Short mmCIF file of C-alpha atoms in Angstrom, two decimals:
data_model
loop_
_atom_site.label_atom_id
_atom_site.label_comp_id
_atom_site.label_asym_id
_atom_site.label_seq_id
_atom_site.Cartn_x
_atom_site.Cartn_y
_atom_site.Cartn_z
CA MET A 262 8.69 60.44 55.72
CA LYS A 263 6.67 60.33 52.52
CA LYS A 264 9.86 60.77 50.49
CA ILE A 265 11.41 57.80 52.25
CA VAL A 266 8.38 55.61 51.48
CA VAL A 267 8.32 56.63 47.81
CA TRP A 268 12.04 55.98 47.51
CA ALA A 269 11.60 52.50 49.06
CA LEU A 270 8.77 51.65 46.69
CA CYS A 271 10.89 52.65 43.69
CA VAL A 272 13.76 50.44 44.85
CA ILE A 273 11.39 47.50 45.25
CA MET A 274 10.00 47.99 41.74
CA VAL A 275 13.48 48.10 40.19
CA PHE A 276 14.47 44.86 41.90
CA SER A 277 11.24 43.21 40.72
CA VAL A 278 11.98 44.08 37.08
CA VAL A 279 15.55 42.79 37.37
CA LEU A 280 14.43 39.53 38.97
CA THR A 281 11.75 39.01 36.35
CA GLY A 282 14.29 39.53 33.58
CA CYS A 283 16.74 37.01 35.09
CA SER A 284 14.09 34.31 35.42
CA ALA A 285 13.12 34.70 31.73
CA GLU A 286 16.62 34.08 30.31
CA PRO A 287 16.68 30.24 30.58
CA ALA A 288 13.32 29.96 28.84
CA ALA A 289 14.55 32.11 25.96
CA SER A 290 17.71 29.97 25.49
CA SER A 291 15.87 26.61 25.48
CA ALA A 292 14.62 26.99 21.90
CA PRO A 293 18.09 27.07 20.28
CA ALA A 294 19.10 24.05 22.39
CA GLU A 295 16.18 22.00 21.00
CA ALA A 296 17.00 23.07 17.42
CA SER A 297 20.63 22.04 17.89
CA SER A 298 19.60 18.56 19.04
CA SER A 299 17.35 18.07 15.98
CA GLN A 300 20.14 19.17 13.63
CA ALA A 301 22.59 16.74 15.20
CA SER A 302 20.19 13.86 14.60
CA SER A 303 19.92 14.80 10.94
CA ASP A 304 23.66 15.18 10.56
CA ASP A 305 24.20 11.72 12.02
CA GLY A 306 22.29 10.22 9.10
CA GLY A 307 19.06 9.62 10.98
CA ALA A 308 15.62 10.26 9.53
CA ALA A 309 14.41 13.80 10.14
CA ALA A 310 10.93 14.05 11.67
CA SER A 311 8.19 15.29 9.39
CA SER A 312 5.38 17.68 10.34
CA ASP A 313 2.88 14.81 10.59
CA GLY A 314 5.01 12.84 13.02
CA GLY A 315 6.30 10.40 10.40
CA ALA A 316 9.84 10.14 9.04
CA LYS A 317 11.51 11.52 5.96
CA THR A 318 14.50 9.66 4.53
CA ASP A 319 17.49 11.67 3.39
CA GLY A 320 18.49 9.50 0.42
CA SER A 321 21.99 10.94 0.21
CA LYS A 322 22.75 9.33 3.57
CA VAL A 323 21.43 5.87 2.65
CA LYS A 324 24.19 3.33 1.99
CA VAL A 325 23.39 0.21 -0.02
CA VAL A 326 26.06 -2.49 -0.27
CA ILE A 327 25.95 -4.63 -3.41
CA MET A 328 28.22 -7.65 -3.14
CA PRO A 329 28.81 -9.94 -6.16
CA LYS A 330 30.30 -13.42 -5.96
CA LEU A 331 33.56 -11.84 -7.00
CA VAL A 332 34.77 -8.63 -8.57
CA GLY A 333 36.77 -8.10 -11.75
CA ILE A 334 34.91 -10.27 -14.28
CA PRO A 335 32.85 -8.76 -17.15
CA TYR A 336 29.53 -10.11 -15.88
CA PHE A 337 29.70 -8.42 -12.51
CA ASN A 338 31.32 -5.31 -14.01
CA ALA A 339 28.18 -4.85 -16.11
CA ALA A 340 25.96 -5.24 -13.04
CA GLU A 341 28.07 -2.65 -11.22
CA LYS A 342 27.38 -0.06 -13.94
CA GLY A 343 23.65 -0.56 -13.60
CA ALA A 344 23.74 -0.36 -9.80
CA LYS A 345 25.75 2.84 -9.77
CA GLN A 346 23.47 4.43 -12.35
CA CYS A 347 20.46 3.67 -10.15
CA ALA A 348 22.19 5.29 -7.17
CA GLU A 349 22.97 8.37 -9.25
CA ASP A 350 19.40 8.59 -10.56
CA MET A 351 17.80 8.23 -7.12
CA GLY A 352 20.35 10.05 -4.98
CA PHE A 353 21.79 7.46 -2.61
CA GLU A 354 25.17 5.78 -2.13
CA VAL A 355 26.05 2.37 -3.54
CA ILE A 356 29.05 0.50 -2.19
CA TYR A 357 29.90 -2.15 -4.79
CA ALA A 358 32.40 -4.57 -3.29
CA GLY A 359 33.14 -8.28 -3.25
CA PRO A 360 35.93 -10.83 -2.91
CA THR A 361 38.55 -11.23 -5.64
CA GLU A 362 37.86 -14.97 -5.72
CA ALA A 363 34.52 -16.78 -5.50
CA ASP A 364 35.18 -17.33 -1.81
CA ALA A 365 32.41 -17.74 0.78
CA THR A 366 34.69 -17.04 3.74
CA GLN A 367 35.68 -13.64 2.36
CA GLN A 368 32.02 -12.77 1.77
CA PHE A 369 31.13 -13.72 5.36
CA LYS A 370 33.82 -11.41 6.76
CA MET A 371 32.82 -8.57 4.46
CA VAL A 372 29.17 -8.81 5.50
CA GLU A 373 30.16 -8.64 9.17
CA ASP A 374 32.37 -5.62 8.47
CA TYR A 375 29.48 -3.79 6.80
CA ILE A 376 27.17 -4.64 9.71
CA ALA A 377 29.68 -2.96 12.00
CA GLN A 378 29.72 0.10 9.73
CA GLY A 379 25.94 0.43 10.04
CA VAL A 380 24.99 0.42 6.36
CA ASN A 381 21.30 0.50 5.45
CA ALA A 382 21.06 -2.47 3.06
CA ILE A 383 23.22 -5.43 2.04
CA CYS A 384 22.53 -7.12 -1.31
CA VAL A 385 24.65 -10.23 -1.81
CA ALA A 386 25.17 -12.96 -4.41
CA PRO A 387 26.30 -15.74 -2.05
CA ASN A 388 28.99 -18.22 -3.02
CA ASP A 389 27.75 -20.55 -0.27
CA PRO A 390 24.16 -19.76 0.78
CA ALA A 391 24.13 -21.90 3.92
CA GLY A 392 27.53 -20.67 5.06
CA LEU A 393 26.47 -17.02 4.75
CA THR A 394 23.18 -17.41 6.64
CA PRO A 395 24.48 -16.55 10.15
CA ALA A 396 25.98 -13.27 8.90
CA LEU A 397 22.84 -12.32 6.96
CA LYS A 398 20.58 -13.04 9.94
CA LYS A 399 22.87 -10.93 12.09
CA ALA A 400 22.44 -8.09 9.58
CA LYS A 401 18.64 -8.39 9.76
CA GLU A 402 18.76 -8.33 13.56
CA ALA A 403 20.76 -5.11 13.30
CA GLY A 404 17.94 -3.52 11.31
CA ILE A 405 19.71 -3.76 7.93
CA ALA A 406 17.65 -4.67 4.86
CA VAL A 407 19.01 -7.93 3.38
CA ILE A 408 18.53 -8.92 -0.26
CA ASP A 409 20.06 -11.66 -2.38
CA TRP A 410 20.62 -11.22 -6.11
CA ASP A 411 21.99 -13.30 -9.01
CA THR A 412 21.98 -16.39 -6.79
CA ALA A 413 19.64 -17.19 -3.92
CA ALA A 414 20.52 -17.22 -0.25
CA GLU A 415 18.53 -19.29 2.22
CA LYS A 416 15.00 -17.90 2.13
CA ASP A 417 14.69 -17.03 5.82
CA ALA A 418 17.92 -15.03 5.71
CA VAL A 419 16.70 -12.33 3.32
CA ASP A 420 13.89 -9.81 2.94
CA TYR A 421 13.82 -10.06 -0.87
CA SER A 422 15.36 -12.40 -3.46
CA ILE A 423 16.11 -11.05 -6.95
CA HIS A 424 16.24 -13.73 -9.65
CA ASN A 425 17.70 -13.19 -13.11
CA ALA A 426 14.78 -15.10 -14.62
CA ASP A 427 12.20 -17.62 -13.51
CA ASP A 428 14.39 -20.53 -12.39
CA GLN A 429 12.36 -23.29 -13.96
CA GLU A 430 11.87 -21.43 -17.23
CA LEU A 431 15.59 -20.68 -17.51
CA GLY A 432 16.80 -24.20 -16.69
CA GLU A 433 14.40 -25.85 -19.11
CA HIS A 434 15.13 -23.32 -21.84
CA MET A 435 18.89 -23.87 -21.68
CA PHE A 436 18.64 -27.67 -21.90
CA GLN A 437 16.18 -27.39 -24.76
CA LYS A 438 18.60 -25.15 -26.67
CA LEU A 439 21.45 -27.63 -26.11
CA PHE A 440 19.56 -30.68 -27.32
CA GLU A 441 18.22 -28.77 -30.31
CA ALA A 442 21.82 -27.87 -31.18
CA ILE A 443 22.90 -31.53 -30.82
CA GLY A 444 20.15 -32.35 -33.29
CA LYS A 445 19.22 -35.87 -32.25
CA ASP A 446 17.24 -37.65 -29.56
CA GLU A 447 20.01 -39.92 -28.31
CA GLY A 448 23.52 -38.97 -27.26
CA THR A 449 25.84 -37.79 -24.49
CA TYR A 450 26.54 -34.49 -22.81
CA ALA A 451 28.48 -32.94 -19.94
CA ILE A 452 27.91 -29.96 -17.65
CA LEU A 453 30.51 -27.32 -16.83
CA THR A 454 29.44 -25.17 -13.87
CA GLY A 455 30.86 -22.30 -11.86
CA GLY A 456 31.05 -23.24 -8.18
CA LEU A 457 29.56 -26.45 -6.85
CA GLU A 458 27.79 -24.60 -4.01
CA ALA A 459 26.22 -21.87 -6.18
CA GLU A 460 22.49 -22.18 -5.47
CA ASN A 461 21.32 -20.53 -8.67
CA LEU A 462 23.45 -22.74 -10.93
CA ASN A 463 22.40 -25.88 -9.08
CA THR A 464 18.73 -24.89 -9.28
CA TRP A 465 18.88 -24.30 -13.05
CA ILE A 466 20.71 -27.59 -13.58
CA LYS A 467 18.10 -29.46 -11.56
CA TYR A 468 15.17 -28.00 -13.48
CA GLY A 469 16.95 -28.62 -16.78
CA MET A 470 17.77 -32.24 -16.01
CA ASP A 471 14.24 -32.93 -14.78
CA TRP A 472 12.95 -31.58 -18.09
CA ALA A 473 15.53 -33.62 -20.04
CA GLU A 474 14.47 -36.85 -18.35
CA GLN A 475 10.92 -36.26 -19.51
CA ASN A 476 11.66 -35.02 -23.02
CA TYR A 477 15.05 -36.54 -23.94
CA PRO A 478 15.29 -39.76 -21.90
CA ASN A 479 18.05 -41.15 -24.15
CA MET A 480 20.39 -38.21 -23.58
CA LYS A 481 22.96 -39.32 -21.01
CA LEU A 482 25.12 -37.22 -18.70
CA VAL A 483 28.63 -38.73 -18.90
CA THR A 484 29.99 -37.46 -15.57
CA ASP A 485 29.12 -35.32 -12.55
CA LYS A 486 28.97 -31.59 -13.14
CA ILE A 487 32.45 -30.15 -13.48
CA PRO A 488 33.36 -26.99 -11.49
CA THR A 489 35.32 -24.20 -13.18
CA ASN A 490 35.28 -21.73 -10.25
CA GLU A 491 34.01 -18.91 -12.49
CA LYS A 492 37.27 -18.94 -14.48
CA GLN A 493 37.55 -19.06 -18.26
CA GLN A 494 40.96 -20.73 -18.15
CA GLU A 495 39.58 -23.57 -16.03
CA ALA A 496 36.67 -24.02 -18.42
CA TYR A 497 39.16 -24.23 -21.27
CA SER A 498 41.49 -26.77 -19.62
CA LYS A 499 38.67 -28.92 -18.28
CA THR A 500 37.02 -29.05 -21.69
CA LEU A 501 40.28 -30.34 -23.15
CA ASP A 502 40.38 -33.02 -20.43
CA LEU A 503 36.72 -33.83 -21.03
CA MET A 504 37.25 -34.42 -24.74
CA LYS A 505 40.18 -36.73 -24.03
CA SER A 506 38.01 -38.81 -21.68
CA TYR A 507 34.90 -38.74 -23.89
CA PRO A 508 36.01 -38.25 -27.51
CA ASP A 509 32.50 -38.96 -28.83
CA LEU A 510 30.80 -36.38 -26.61
CA ASP A 511 27.85 -34.70 -28.33
CA GLY A 512 27.29 -31.60 -26.24
CA ILE A 513 28.39 -29.37 -23.37
CA MET A 514 26.16 -27.28 -21.13
CA GLY A 515 27.90 -24.23 -19.62
CA MET A 516 26.52 -22.83 -16.36
CA SER A 517 28.23 -19.46 -15.57
CA THR A 518 29.43 -16.90 -18.06
CA PRO A 519 33.14 -17.88 -18.30
CA THR A 520 32.25 -21.42 -19.44
CA VAL A 521 31.22 -20.61 -23.02
CA PRO A 522 34.35 -18.66 -24.04
CA GLY A 523 36.54 -21.20 -22.20
CA ALA A 524 34.91 -24.29 -23.67
CA GLY A 525 34.49 -22.53 -27.02
CA GLN A 526 38.22 -21.93 -27.24
CA ALA A 527 38.93 -25.61 -26.60
CA ILE A 528 36.37 -26.72 -29.21
CA GLN A 529 37.82 -24.23 -31.68
CA GLU A 530 41.40 -25.44 -31.17
CA LEU A 531 40.34 -29.07 -31.52
CA GLY A 532 38.35 -28.32 -34.66
CA LEU A 533 35.20 -29.91 -33.20
CA GLN A 534 32.66 -27.24 -34.21
CA ASP A 535 30.61 -29.74 -36.20
CA GLN A 536 30.82 -32.50 -33.57
CA VAL A 537 30.29 -30.89 -30.15
CA ALA A 538 27.36 -28.57 -29.43
CA LEU A 539 27.94 -25.86 -26.82
CA VAL A 540 25.22 -23.83 -25.11
CA GLY A 541 25.55 -21.86 -21.90
CA HIS A 542 25.64 -18.58 -20.10
CA ALA A 543 27.85 -16.06 -21.84
CA MET A 544 28.77 -12.41 -21.97
CA PRO A 545 28.16 -11.37 -25.59
CA ALA A 546 31.53 -9.72 -26.16
CA ASP A 547 33.45 -12.62 -24.59
CA ALA A 548 31.60 -15.26 -26.58
CA ALA A 549 31.24 -13.43 -29.92
CA GLU A 550 34.23 -15.07 -31.62
CA TYR A 551 33.09 -18.58 -30.72
CA ILE A 552 29.42 -18.01 -31.54
CA LYS A 553 30.31 -16.58 -34.94
CA ASP A 554 32.53 -19.51 -35.97
CA GLY A 555 30.23 -22.20 -34.57
CA SER A 556 32.43 -23.24 -31.63
CA ALA A 557 29.45 -22.22 -29.48
CA ASP A 558 25.90 -22.64 -30.73
CA CYS A 559 24.07 -20.22 -28.45
CA GLY A 560 24.60 -18.12 -25.37
CA VAL A 561 21.81 -17.60 -22.86
CA LEU A 562 21.68 -14.66 -20.49
CA TRP A 563 19.58 -11.69 -19.31
CA ASP A 564 20.13 -7.94 -19.17
CA ILE A 565 22.93 -7.75 -16.58
CA TYR A 566 22.99 -3.95 -16.51
CA ASN A 567 19.30 -3.97 -15.57
CA LEU A 568 19.98 -6.67 -12.98
CA GLY A 569 22.39 -4.32 -11.21
CA TYR A 570 19.94 -1.43 -11.51
CA LEU A 571 17.04 -3.48 -10.13
CA THR A 572 19.14 -4.77 -7.23
CA ALA A 573 20.17 -1.27 -6.18
CA TYR A 574 16.57 -0.07 -6.51
CA VAL A 575 15.16 -2.84 -4.32
CA GLY A 576 17.95 -2.37 -1.78
CA TYR A 577 17.18 1.32 -1.47
CA MET A 578 13.42 0.81 -1.28
CA ALA A 579 13.75 -1.93 1.33
CA ALA A 580 16.06 0.24 3.43
CA THR A 581 13.80 3.30 3.33
CA GLY A 582 10.36 1.70 3.53
CA GLY A 583 9.57 2.41 -0.11
CA GLU A 584 6.94 0.61 -2.13
CA ILE A 585 7.89 -2.86 -3.38
CA LYS A 586 4.93 -4.57 -5.00
CA ASP A 587 4.03 -6.30 -8.23
CA GLY A 588 3.61 -3.92 -11.14
CA VAL A 589 5.44 -0.93 -9.65
CA ASP A 590 7.40 0.86 -12.38
CA VAL A 591 11.16 0.59 -11.92
CA PRO A 592 13.01 3.23 -13.96
CA ASN A 593 14.95 1.74 -16.92
CA VAL A 594 13.73 -1.77 -16.02
CA GLY A 595 9.95 -1.73 -16.32
CA ALA A 596 7.20 -3.23 -14.20
CA LEU A 597 8.49 -4.99 -11.09
CA GLN A 598 7.62 -8.70 -11.12
CA LEU A 599 6.96 -9.81 -7.54
CA LYS A 600 5.84 -13.42 -7.11
CA GLU A 601 3.03 -14.54 -4.82
CA ASP A 602 5.38 -15.30 -1.93
CA GLY A 603 5.94 -11.54 -1.59
CA LYS A 604 9.69 -12.03 -1.57
CA THR A 605 10.87 -13.33 -4.97
CA ILE A 606 11.46 -10.72 -7.69
CA ILE A 607 12.03 -11.74 -11.34
CA LEU A 608 14.14 -9.60 -13.66
CA GLY A 609 12.66 -10.98 -16.91
CA PRO A 610 12.74 -13.80 -19.48
CA PRO A 611 15.93 -15.50 -20.79
CA LEU A 612 17.82 -13.77 -23.60
CA ASP A 613 19.39 -15.88 -26.39
CA ILE A 614 22.70 -14.70 -27.85
CA THR A 615 23.11 -15.81 -31.46
CA LYS A 616 25.12 -14.98 -34.57
CA GLU A 617 22.39 -12.54 -35.53
CA ASN A 618 22.43 -10.40 -32.37
CA VAL A 619 25.80 -10.97 -30.69
CA ASP A 620 27.39 -7.79 -32.05
CA GLU A 621 24.45 -5.63 -31.01
CA LEU A 622 24.39 -7.12 -27.51
CA SER A 623 28.18 -6.81 -27.21
CA SER A 624 27.87 -3.05 -27.49
CA LYS A 625 25.30 -2.96 -24.69
CA PHE A 626 27.01 -4.99 -21.97
#
């Protein structure tokens, strides 16, 4: 009888061990399941949780779109180089893309496409600020950082606004250079611009004309500003037309970089270097011939390469919660200049392109 009891107790003990082992298996397998879930989140481009409960950004998975007014012209090509260098230096992805014409409708569609792709930041130089506002606000609602650069969007549509220079300083400086080149207090001038809806160009023109009314009241604008649609050939042909209509014209202001080489070519062909002063935005290499022979008196610009670099930097910082404040050191650019509104960022002061420095600047951008 005792043997039977002992045998029964042994059987019970064996079954207890087996049952205990079976109940432990799910608990042991739960740890790998949790690890797999965390890895999937990281692989999907999300922010991996840090030990203190915060978030760490994997920069290689951050996508910053930088959209110029149009692609394929030297000005925006130079900005592209700076933007891509910033991405390489800091370890994130820049998507540099824009329309082939200065077309607001194309920009609107492209912004919506990038919203659908779930990029982290969109930095755009709008051809039509008001027309692009609905798309930019949609991007912000989707959690995408929105920045304008080169030309301003509507203020409420962006998180930050990167300006090539202080708008008032630049506009006044350009008009002062033109009237100094004309060399008298009384005369006539015309304005060639890029697109009529370009906010930055219109702002600079307004500040410049306000300054002119105060300082050169006898300088008269002969006609409304003339659009060239960011094309050198249009600047050339419209300058020829302008000189036919106003043969005694004293000066031309060029707003947008294709205007100086285009108008300079027309002045050169007409042999009017000593009669018509020309000052405006210009890429050094494009304008060098005309600046050297006096067909253009002075180009005015800024460091475009650094503009692209700064734009990419701000886009990345805005997308990842990085520090954007006045005085922060931006690699290759210098101290960040953030105005009191907490939104406007200034690249730096205007840069004059003259006979003395045009070759040096041509080799830079």
